[in-house]
Protein backbone atom coordinates (compact mmCIF):
# COMPACT_ATOMS: atom_id res chain seq x y z
CA UNK A 1 0.00 0.00 0.00
CA UNK A 2 1.45 3.37 -1.00
CA UNK A 3 1.73 6.38 1.28
CA UNK A 4 -0.77 9.22 0.68
CA UNK A 5 0.45 12.47 -0.88
CA UNK A 6 2.11 14.91 1.51
CA UNK A 7 -0.28 17.66 2.72
CA UNK A 8 2.49 20.27 2.24
CA UNK A 9 1.94 20.12 -1.51
CA UNK A 10 5.22 18.57 -2.56
CA UNK A 11 5.10 15.94 -5.26
CA UNK A 12 6.38 13.33 -2.81
CA UNK A 13 4.38 10.97 -0.65
CA UNK A 14 3.87 11.76 3.02
CA UNK A 15 6.32 8.97 3.96
CA UNK A 16 9.04 10.44 1.71
CA UNK A 17 8.42 14.05 2.72
CA UNK A 18 7.07 15.51 5.98
CA UNK A 19 6.38 12.07 7.45
CA UNK A 20 10.14 11.65 7.88
CA UNK A 21 10.27 14.68 10.18
CA UNK A 22 7.09 13.71 12.03
CA UNK A 23 8.75 10.42 12.99
CA UNK A 24 12.00 11.92 14.27
CA UNK A 25 14.36 12.78 11.41
CA UNK A 26 15.47 16.40 11.96
CA UNK A 27 14.22 18.81 9.29
CA UNK A 28 17.24 19.89 7.21
CA UNK A 29 16.04 23.48 6.74
CA UNK A 30 13.59 26.04 8.08
CA UNK A 31 11.51 25.57 4.93
CA UNK A 32 11.28 21.81 5.52
CA UNK A 33 10.29 22.43 9.16
CA UNK A 34 7.61 24.94 8.12
CA UNK A 35 6.20 22.51 5.55
CA UNK A 36 6.18 19.70 8.12
CA UNK A 37 4.36 21.95 10.61
CA UNK A 38 1.65 22.70 8.02
CA UNK A 39 1.33 18.95 7.39
CA UNK A 40 1.16 18.36 11.15
CA UNK A 41 -1.81 20.75 11.39
CA UNK A 42 -3.50 18.87 8.53
CA UNK A 43 -2.84 15.52 10.23
CA UNK A 44 -3.62 16.54 13.84
CA UNK A 45 -0.05 15.93 15.08
CA UNK A 46 -0.19 18.31 18.04
CA UNK A 47 2.82 16.82 19.84
CA UNK A 48 4.94 17.51 16.75
CA UNK A 49 3.73 21.11 16.59
CA UNK A 50 4.71 21.60 20.21
CA UNK A 51 8.11 19.90 20.01
CA UNK A 52 9.07 21.80 16.83
CA UNK A 53 8.49 25.14 18.61
CA UNK A 54 11.41 26.80 20.39
CA UNK A 55 11.80 24.81 23.65
CA UNK A 56 11.66 27.96 25.80
CA UNK A 57 8.18 28.65 24.37
CA UNK A 58 6.65 25.18 24.50
CA UNK A 59 5.07 25.55 27.97
CA UNK A 60 3.37 28.77 26.82
CA UNK A 61 1.54 27.12 23.91
CA UNK A 62 -2.22 26.60 24.12
CA UNK A 63 -2.39 22.91 23.18
CA UNK A 64 -6.18 22.86 23.26
CA UNK A 65 -6.43 25.80 20.83
CA UNK A 66 -3.88 24.17 18.52
CA UNK A 67 -5.81 20.89 18.68
CA UNK A 68 -9.15 22.60 17.98
CA UNK A 69 -7.83 24.57 15.00
CA UNK A 70 -6.20 21.45 13.58
CA UNK A 71 -9.25 19.20 14.01
CA UNK A 72 -11.95 21.73 13.13
CA UNK A 73 -10.32 22.71 9.83
CA UNK A 74 -9.94 21.13 6.44
CA UNK A 75 -6.47 22.09 5.27
CA UNK A 76 -6.68 23.02 1.59
CA UNK A 77 -3.17 23.98 0.48
CA UNK A 78 0.12 25.60 1.32
CA UNK A 79 1.76 28.22 -0.88
CA UNK A 80 5.44 28.86 -0.24
CA UNK A 81 6.53 32.35 -1.23
CA UNK A 82 10.11 32.71 0.01
CA UNK A 83 12.69 31.08 2.27
CA UNK A 84 15.53 33.29 3.56
CA UNK A 85 18.55 32.09 5.51
CA UNK A 86 20.15 34.60 7.88
CA UNK A 87 23.89 34.34 8.39
CA UNK A 88 25.09 33.80 11.94
CA UNK A 89 25.63 31.32 14.68
CA UNK A 90 23.12 30.00 15.54
CA UNK A 91 21.51 29.95 12.10
CA UNK A 92 18.23 31.80 11.73
CA UNK A 93 15.80 31.85 8.82
CA UNK A 94 12.52 33.31 7.67
CA UNK A 95 9.88 31.50 5.61
CA UNK A 96 7.02 33.42 4.01
CA UNK A 97 3.96 31.34 3.14
CA UNK A 98 0.19 31.35 2.87
CA UNK A 99 -1.88 28.56 4.43
CA UNK A 100 -5.42 27.95 3.18
CA UNK A 101 -8.13 26.11 5.14
CA UNK A 102 -11.87 25.74 5.48
CA UNK A 103 -13.85 25.61 8.71
CA UNK A 104 -17.48 26.02 9.74
CA UNK A 105 -17.39 29.74 8.89
CA UNK A 106 -15.97 29.34 5.37
CA UNK A 107 -12.63 29.40 3.56
CA UNK A 108 -9.69 31.32 4.96
CA UNK A 109 -6.07 32.10 4.22
CA UNK A 110 -3.27 33.33 6.42
CA UNK A 111 -0.03 34.84 5.09
CA UNK A 112 2.89 34.79 7.49
CA UNK A 113 6.63 35.41 7.60
CA UNK A 114 7.75 32.93 10.25
CA UNK A 115 11.09 33.01 12.05
CA UNK A 116 13.18 29.92 12.82
CA UNK A 117 16.41 29.18 14.70
CA UNK A 118 18.71 26.20 15.04
CA UNK A 119 19.78 24.65 18.32
CA UNK A 120 21.66 21.39 18.88
CA UNK A 121 21.27 20.41 15.22
CA UNK A 122 17.52 21.02 15.02
CA UNK A 123 15.44 23.81 13.51
CA UNK A 124 12.74 25.36 15.73
CA UNK A 125 9.82 27.68 15.00
CA UNK A 126 9.91 30.94 16.97
CA UNK A 127 6.27 31.51 17.92
CA UNK A 128 5.42 35.22 17.96
CA UNK A 129 2.26 34.57 20.03
CA UNK A 130 4.19 33.22 23.03
CA UNK A 131 5.59 36.01 25.17
CA UNK A 132 8.96 35.46 26.77
CA UNK A 133 10.06 37.38 29.84
CA UNK A 134 13.55 38.04 28.53
CA UNK A 135 15.64 41.16 29.00
CA UNK A 136 18.13 42.33 26.38
CA UNK A 137 21.09 41.20 28.51
CA UNK A 138 19.57 37.86 29.53
CA UNK A 139 20.66 34.60 27.94
CA UNK A 140 18.86 33.98 24.65
CA UNK A 141 15.91 31.55 24.95
CA UNK A 142 17.23 29.58 21.97
CA UNK A 143 20.05 28.36 24.26
CA UNK A 144 22.77 29.64 21.92
CA UNK A 145 24.85 30.89 24.85
CA UNK A 146 24.60 34.45 23.51
CA UNK A 147 22.81 37.39 25.09
CA UNK A 148 19.26 37.85 23.82
CA UNK A 149 20.17 41.22 22.23
CA UNK A 150 22.94 39.56 20.17
CA UNK A 151 20.81 36.62 19.01
CA UNK A 152 17.03 36.23 18.66
CA UNK A 153 15.81 39.65 19.91
CA UNK A 154 14.99 40.72 16.36
CA UNK A 155 12.66 37.74 15.90
CA UNK A 156 10.39 38.24 18.92
Short mmCIF file of N, CA and C in Angstrom, two decimals, residues 22-126:
data_model
loop_
_atom_site.label_atom_id
_atom_site.label_comp_id
_atom_site.label_asym_id
_atom_site.label_seq_id
_atom_site.Cartn_x
_atom_site.Cartn_y
_atom_site.Cartn_z
N UNK A 22 8.08 14.03 10.99
CA UNK A 22 7.09 13.71 12.03
C UNK A 22 7.53 12.51 12.86
N UNK A 23 8.32 11.63 12.27
CA UNK A 23 8.75 10.42 12.99
C UNK A 23 10.16 10.53 13.55
N UNK A 24 10.75 11.73 13.55
CA UNK A 24 12.00 11.92 14.27
C UNK A 24 13.22 12.36 13.50
N UNK A 25 13.22 12.28 12.17
CA UNK A 25 14.36 12.78 11.41
C UNK A 25 14.34 14.30 11.49
N UNK A 26 15.46 14.93 11.87
CA UNK A 26 15.47 16.40 11.96
C UNK A 26 15.25 17.04 10.58
N UNK A 27 14.44 18.07 10.53
CA UNK A 27 14.22 18.81 9.29
C UNK A 27 15.53 19.48 8.89
N UNK A 28 15.95 19.36 7.62
CA UNK A 28 17.24 19.89 7.21
C UNK A 28 17.27 21.40 6.98
N UNK A 29 16.10 22.04 6.99
CA UNK A 29 16.04 23.48 6.74
C UNK A 29 14.80 24.05 7.42
N UNK A 30 14.78 25.38 7.53
CA UNK A 30 13.59 26.04 8.08
C UNK A 30 12.39 25.81 7.17
N UNK A 31 12.61 25.81 5.85
CA UNK A 31 11.51 25.57 4.93
C UNK A 31 10.92 24.17 5.14
N UNK A 32 11.77 23.17 5.29
CA UNK A 32 11.28 21.81 5.52
C UNK A 32 10.51 21.74 6.84
N UNK A 33 11.00 22.43 7.87
CA UNK A 33 10.29 22.43 9.16
C UNK A 33 8.92 23.11 9.01
N UNK A 34 8.88 24.24 8.30
CA UNK A 34 7.61 24.94 8.12
C UNK A 34 6.62 24.05 7.37
N UNK A 35 7.07 23.40 6.30
CA UNK A 35 6.20 22.51 5.55
C UNK A 35 5.68 21.36 6.43
N UNK A 36 6.58 20.82 7.26
CA UNK A 36 6.18 19.70 8.12
C UNK A 36 5.20 20.17 9.20
N UNK A 37 5.31 21.41 9.63
CA UNK A 37 4.36 21.95 10.61
C UNK A 37 2.98 22.12 9.97
N UNK A 38 2.93 22.61 8.73
CA UNK A 38 1.65 22.70 8.02
C UNK A 38 1.03 21.30 7.93
N UNK A 39 1.83 20.33 7.51
CA UNK A 39 1.33 18.95 7.39
C UNK A 39 0.86 18.43 8.74
N UNK A 40 1.56 18.80 9.81
CA UNK A 40 1.16 18.36 11.15
C UNK A 40 -0.21 18.94 11.53
N UNK A 41 -0.47 20.20 11.16
CA UNK A 41 -1.81 20.75 11.39
C UNK A 41 -2.85 19.94 10.62
N UNK A 42 -2.55 19.63 9.36
CA UNK A 42 -3.50 18.87 8.53
C UNK A 42 -3.75 17.47 9.07
N UNK A 43 -2.74 16.90 9.74
CA UNK A 43 -2.84 15.52 10.23
C UNK A 43 -3.18 15.42 11.72
N UNK A 44 -3.29 16.56 12.41
CA UNK A 44 -3.62 16.54 13.84
C UNK A 44 -2.47 16.11 14.72
N UNK A 45 -1.24 16.36 14.31
CA UNK A 45 -0.05 15.93 15.08
C UNK A 45 0.38 17.05 16.04
N UNK A 46 -0.39 17.20 17.09
CA UNK A 46 -0.19 18.31 18.04
C UNK A 46 1.15 18.18 18.77
N UNK A 47 1.54 17.00 19.17
CA UNK A 47 2.82 16.82 19.84
C UNK A 47 3.97 17.31 18.97
N UNK A 48 3.90 17.05 17.66
CA UNK A 48 4.94 17.51 16.75
C UNK A 48 4.96 19.03 16.68
N UNK A 49 3.79 19.65 16.63
CA UNK A 49 3.73 21.11 16.59
C UNK A 49 4.36 21.71 17.83
N UNK A 50 4.12 21.10 18.96
CA UNK A 50 4.71 21.60 20.21
C UNK A 50 6.22 21.39 20.22
N UNK A 51 6.67 20.18 19.90
CA UNK A 51 8.11 19.90 20.01
C UNK A 51 8.93 20.59 18.93
N UNK A 52 8.32 21.08 17.86
CA UNK A 52 9.07 21.80 16.83
C UNK A 52 9.05 23.32 17.06
N UNK A 53 8.46 23.74 18.18
CA UNK A 53 8.49 25.14 18.61
C UNK A 53 9.69 25.32 19.54
N UNK A 54 10.27 26.50 19.54
CA UNK A 54 11.41 26.80 20.39
C UNK A 54 11.16 26.27 21.80
N UNK A 55 12.05 25.43 22.34
CA UNK A 55 11.80 24.81 23.65
C UNK A 55 11.41 25.79 24.75
N UNK A 56 11.99 26.98 24.76
CA UNK A 56 11.66 27.96 25.80
C UNK A 56 10.23 28.46 25.69
N UNK A 57 9.56 28.20 24.58
CA UNK A 57 8.18 28.65 24.37
C UNK A 57 7.16 27.53 24.52
N UNK A 58 7.59 26.30 24.55
CA UNK A 58 6.65 25.18 24.50
C UNK A 58 5.63 25.19 25.63
N UNK A 59 6.02 25.54 26.84
CA UNK A 59 5.07 25.55 27.97
C UNK A 59 4.03 26.66 27.83
N UNK A 60 4.31 27.67 27.01
CA UNK A 60 3.37 28.77 26.82
C UNK A 60 2.36 28.54 25.70
N UNK A 61 2.47 27.42 25.00
CA UNK A 61 1.54 27.12 23.91
C UNK A 61 0.20 26.66 24.45
N UNK A 62 -0.86 27.02 23.76
CA UNK A 62 -2.22 26.60 24.12
C UNK A 62 -2.54 25.34 23.32
N UNK A 63 -2.21 24.19 23.89
CA UNK A 63 -2.39 22.91 23.18
C UNK A 63 -3.84 22.69 22.76
N UNK A 64 -4.77 23.07 23.60
CA UNK A 64 -6.18 22.86 23.26
C UNK A 64 -6.58 23.70 22.04
N UNK A 65 -6.12 24.95 21.98
CA UNK A 65 -6.43 25.80 20.83
C UNK A 65 -5.79 25.25 19.55
N UNK A 66 -4.56 24.77 19.66
CA UNK A 66 -3.88 24.17 18.52
C UNK A 66 -4.66 22.94 18.05
N UNK A 67 -5.05 22.11 19.00
CA UNK A 67 -5.81 20.89 18.68
C UNK A 67 -7.14 21.25 18.00
N UNK A 68 -7.85 22.21 18.55
CA UNK A 68 -9.15 22.60 17.98
C UNK A 68 -9.00 23.12 16.56
N UNK A 69 -8.02 24.01 16.34
CA UNK A 69 -7.83 24.57 15.00
C UNK A 69 -7.47 23.46 14.01
N UNK A 70 -6.61 22.56 14.44
CA UNK A 70 -6.20 21.45 13.58
C UNK A 70 -7.39 20.56 13.22
N UNK A 71 -8.16 20.15 14.22
CA UNK A 71 -9.25 19.20 14.01
C UNK A 71 -10.49 19.81 13.38
N UNK A 72 -10.73 21.09 13.63
CA UNK A 72 -11.95 21.73 13.13
C UNK A 72 -11.77 22.35 11.76
N UNK A 73 -10.62 22.11 11.13
CA UNK A 73 -10.32 22.71 9.83
C UNK A 73 -10.02 21.63 8.81
N UNK A 74 -10.36 21.94 7.58
CA UNK A 74 -9.94 21.13 6.44
C UNK A 74 -8.83 21.93 5.78
N UNK A 75 -7.65 21.39 5.77
CA UNK A 75 -6.47 22.09 5.27
C UNK A 75 -6.42 21.92 3.76
N UNK A 76 -6.50 23.03 3.04
CA UNK A 76 -6.68 23.02 1.59
C UNK A 76 -5.36 23.03 0.81
N UNK A 77 -4.45 23.93 1.18
CA UNK A 77 -3.17 23.98 0.48
C UNK A 77 -2.22 24.95 1.17
N UNK A 78 -0.97 24.76 0.83
CA UNK A 78 0.12 25.60 1.32
C UNK A 78 0.80 26.23 0.12
N UNK A 79 1.02 27.52 0.17
CA UNK A 79 1.76 28.22 -0.88
C UNK A 79 3.03 28.80 -0.26
N UNK A 80 4.16 28.35 -0.72
CA UNK A 80 5.44 28.86 -0.24
C UNK A 80 5.84 30.03 -1.12
N UNK A 81 6.13 31.16 -0.48
CA UNK A 81 6.53 32.35 -1.23
C UNK A 81 8.05 32.54 -1.24
N UNK A 82 8.69 32.40 -0.06
CA UNK A 82 10.11 32.71 0.01
C UNK A 82 10.71 32.10 1.26
N UNK A 83 11.92 31.57 1.13
CA UNK A 83 12.69 31.08 2.27
C UNK A 83 14.00 31.85 2.29
N UNK A 84 14.33 32.46 3.44
CA UNK A 84 15.53 33.29 3.56
C UNK A 84 16.38 32.79 4.72
N UNK A 85 17.61 32.44 4.45
CA UNK A 85 18.55 32.09 5.51
C UNK A 85 19.24 33.36 5.98
N UNK A 86 19.48 33.46 7.29
CA UNK A 86 20.15 34.60 7.88
C UNK A 86 21.49 34.12 8.41
N UNK A 87 22.56 34.75 7.97
CA UNK A 87 23.89 34.34 8.39
C UNK A 87 24.05 34.53 9.90
N UNK A 88 24.81 33.67 10.52
CA UNK A 88 25.09 33.80 11.94
C UNK A 88 25.15 32.46 12.61
N UNK A 89 25.54 32.51 13.86
CA UNK A 89 25.63 31.32 14.68
C UNK A 89 24.96 31.63 16.01
N UNK A 90 23.78 31.07 16.27
CA UNK A 90 23.12 30.00 15.54
C UNK A 90 22.46 30.52 14.26
N UNK A 91 22.18 29.60 13.35
CA UNK A 91 21.51 29.95 12.10
C UNK A 91 20.07 30.34 12.39
N UNK A 92 19.62 31.36 11.70
CA UNK A 92 18.23 31.80 11.73
C UNK A 92 17.71 31.79 10.31
N UNK A 93 16.40 31.80 10.15
CA UNK A 93 15.80 31.85 8.82
C UNK A 93 14.38 32.40 8.93
N UNK A 94 13.90 32.88 7.80
CA UNK A 94 12.52 33.31 7.67
C UNK A 94 11.89 32.52 6.52
N UNK A 95 10.62 32.15 6.68
CA UNK A 95 9.88 31.50 5.61
C UNK A 95 8.54 32.24 5.49
N UNK A 96 8.28 32.73 4.28
CA UNK A 96 7.02 33.42 4.01
C UNK A 96 6.11 32.46 3.24
N UNK A 97 4.90 32.30 3.74
CA UNK A 97 3.96 31.34 3.14
C UNK A 97 2.53 31.80 3.36
N UNK A 98 1.62 31.16 2.65
CA UNK A 98 0.19 31.35 2.87
C UNK A 98 -0.43 29.97 3.05
N UNK A 99 -1.15 29.79 4.15
CA UNK A 99 -1.88 28.56 4.43
C UNK A 99 -3.36 28.81 4.15
N UNK A 100 -3.99 27.85 3.52
CA UNK A 100 -5.42 27.95 3.18
C UNK A 100 -6.16 26.81 3.87
N UNK A 101 -7.31 27.13 4.47
CA UNK A 101 -8.13 26.11 5.14
C UNK A 101 -9.60 26.51 5.09
N UNK A 102 -10.43 25.53 5.40
CA UNK A 102 -11.87 25.74 5.48
C UNK A 102 -12.32 25.27 6.85
N UNK A 103 -13.23 26.04 7.45
CA UNK A 103 -13.85 25.61 8.71
C UNK A 103 -15.33 25.93 8.64
N UNK A 104 -16.02 25.85 9.74
CA UNK A 104 -17.48 26.02 9.74
C UNK A 104 -17.92 27.42 9.30
N UNK A 105 -17.01 28.39 9.31
CA UNK A 105 -17.39 29.74 8.89
C UNK A 105 -16.93 30.07 7.47
N UNK A 106 -16.35 29.11 6.77
CA UNK A 106 -15.97 29.34 5.37
C UNK A 106 -14.50 29.07 5.11
N UNK A 107 -14.03 29.57 3.95
CA UNK A 107 -12.63 29.40 3.56
C UNK A 107 -11.82 30.59 4.03
N UNK A 108 -10.57 30.30 4.42
CA UNK A 108 -9.69 31.32 4.96
C UNK A 108 -8.29 31.14 4.39
N UNK A 109 -7.50 32.20 4.51
CA UNK A 109 -6.07 32.10 4.22
C UNK A 109 -5.33 32.98 5.21
N UNK A 110 -4.10 32.58 5.48
CA UNK A 110 -3.27 33.33 6.42
C UNK A 110 -1.86 33.41 5.84
N UNK A 111 -1.39 34.63 5.59
CA UNK A 111 -0.03 34.84 5.09
C UNK A 111 0.85 35.20 6.28
N UNK A 112 2.01 34.59 6.34
CA UNK A 112 2.89 34.79 7.49
C UNK A 112 4.35 34.74 7.05
N UNK A 113 5.18 35.50 7.73
CA UNK A 113 6.63 35.41 7.60
C UNK A 113 7.13 34.89 8.94
N UNK A 114 7.37 33.59 9.00
CA UNK A 114 7.75 32.93 10.25
C UNK A 114 9.26 32.95 10.43
N UNK A 115 9.67 33.03 11.69
CA UNK A 115 11.09 33.01 12.05
C UNK A 115 11.45 31.65 12.64
N UNK A 116 12.68 31.21 12.37
CA UNK A 116 13.18 29.92 12.82
C UNK A 116 14.61 30.08 13.30
N UNK A 117 15.04 29.18 14.19
CA UNK A 117 16.41 29.18 14.70
C UNK A 117 16.87 27.74 14.89
N UNK A 118 18.18 27.53 14.77
CA UNK A 118 18.71 26.20 15.04
C UNK A 118 19.26 26.12 16.46
N UNK A 119 19.17 24.94 17.02
CA UNK A 119 19.78 24.65 18.32
C UNK A 119 20.04 23.15 18.37
N UNK A 120 21.26 22.80 18.72
CA UNK A 120 21.66 21.39 18.88
C UNK A 120 21.30 20.56 17.64
N UNK A 121 21.50 21.14 16.46
CA UNK A 121 21.27 20.41 15.22
C UNK A 121 19.84 20.34 14.74
N UNK A 122 18.93 21.03 15.41
CA UNK A 122 17.52 21.02 15.02
C UNK A 122 17.03 22.43 14.73
N UNK A 123 16.13 22.55 13.77
CA UNK A 123 15.44 23.81 13.51
C UNK A 123 14.22 23.90 14.42
N UNK A 124 13.93 25.11 14.90
CA UNK A 124 12.74 25.36 15.73
C UNK A 124 12.01 26.60 15.23
N UNK A 125 10.69 26.55 15.30
CA UNK A 125 9.82 27.68 15.00
C UNK A 125 9.84 28.63 16.19
N UNK A 126 10.01 29.92 15.93
CA UNK A 126 9.91 30.94 16.97
C UNK A 126 8.49 31.48 16.92
#
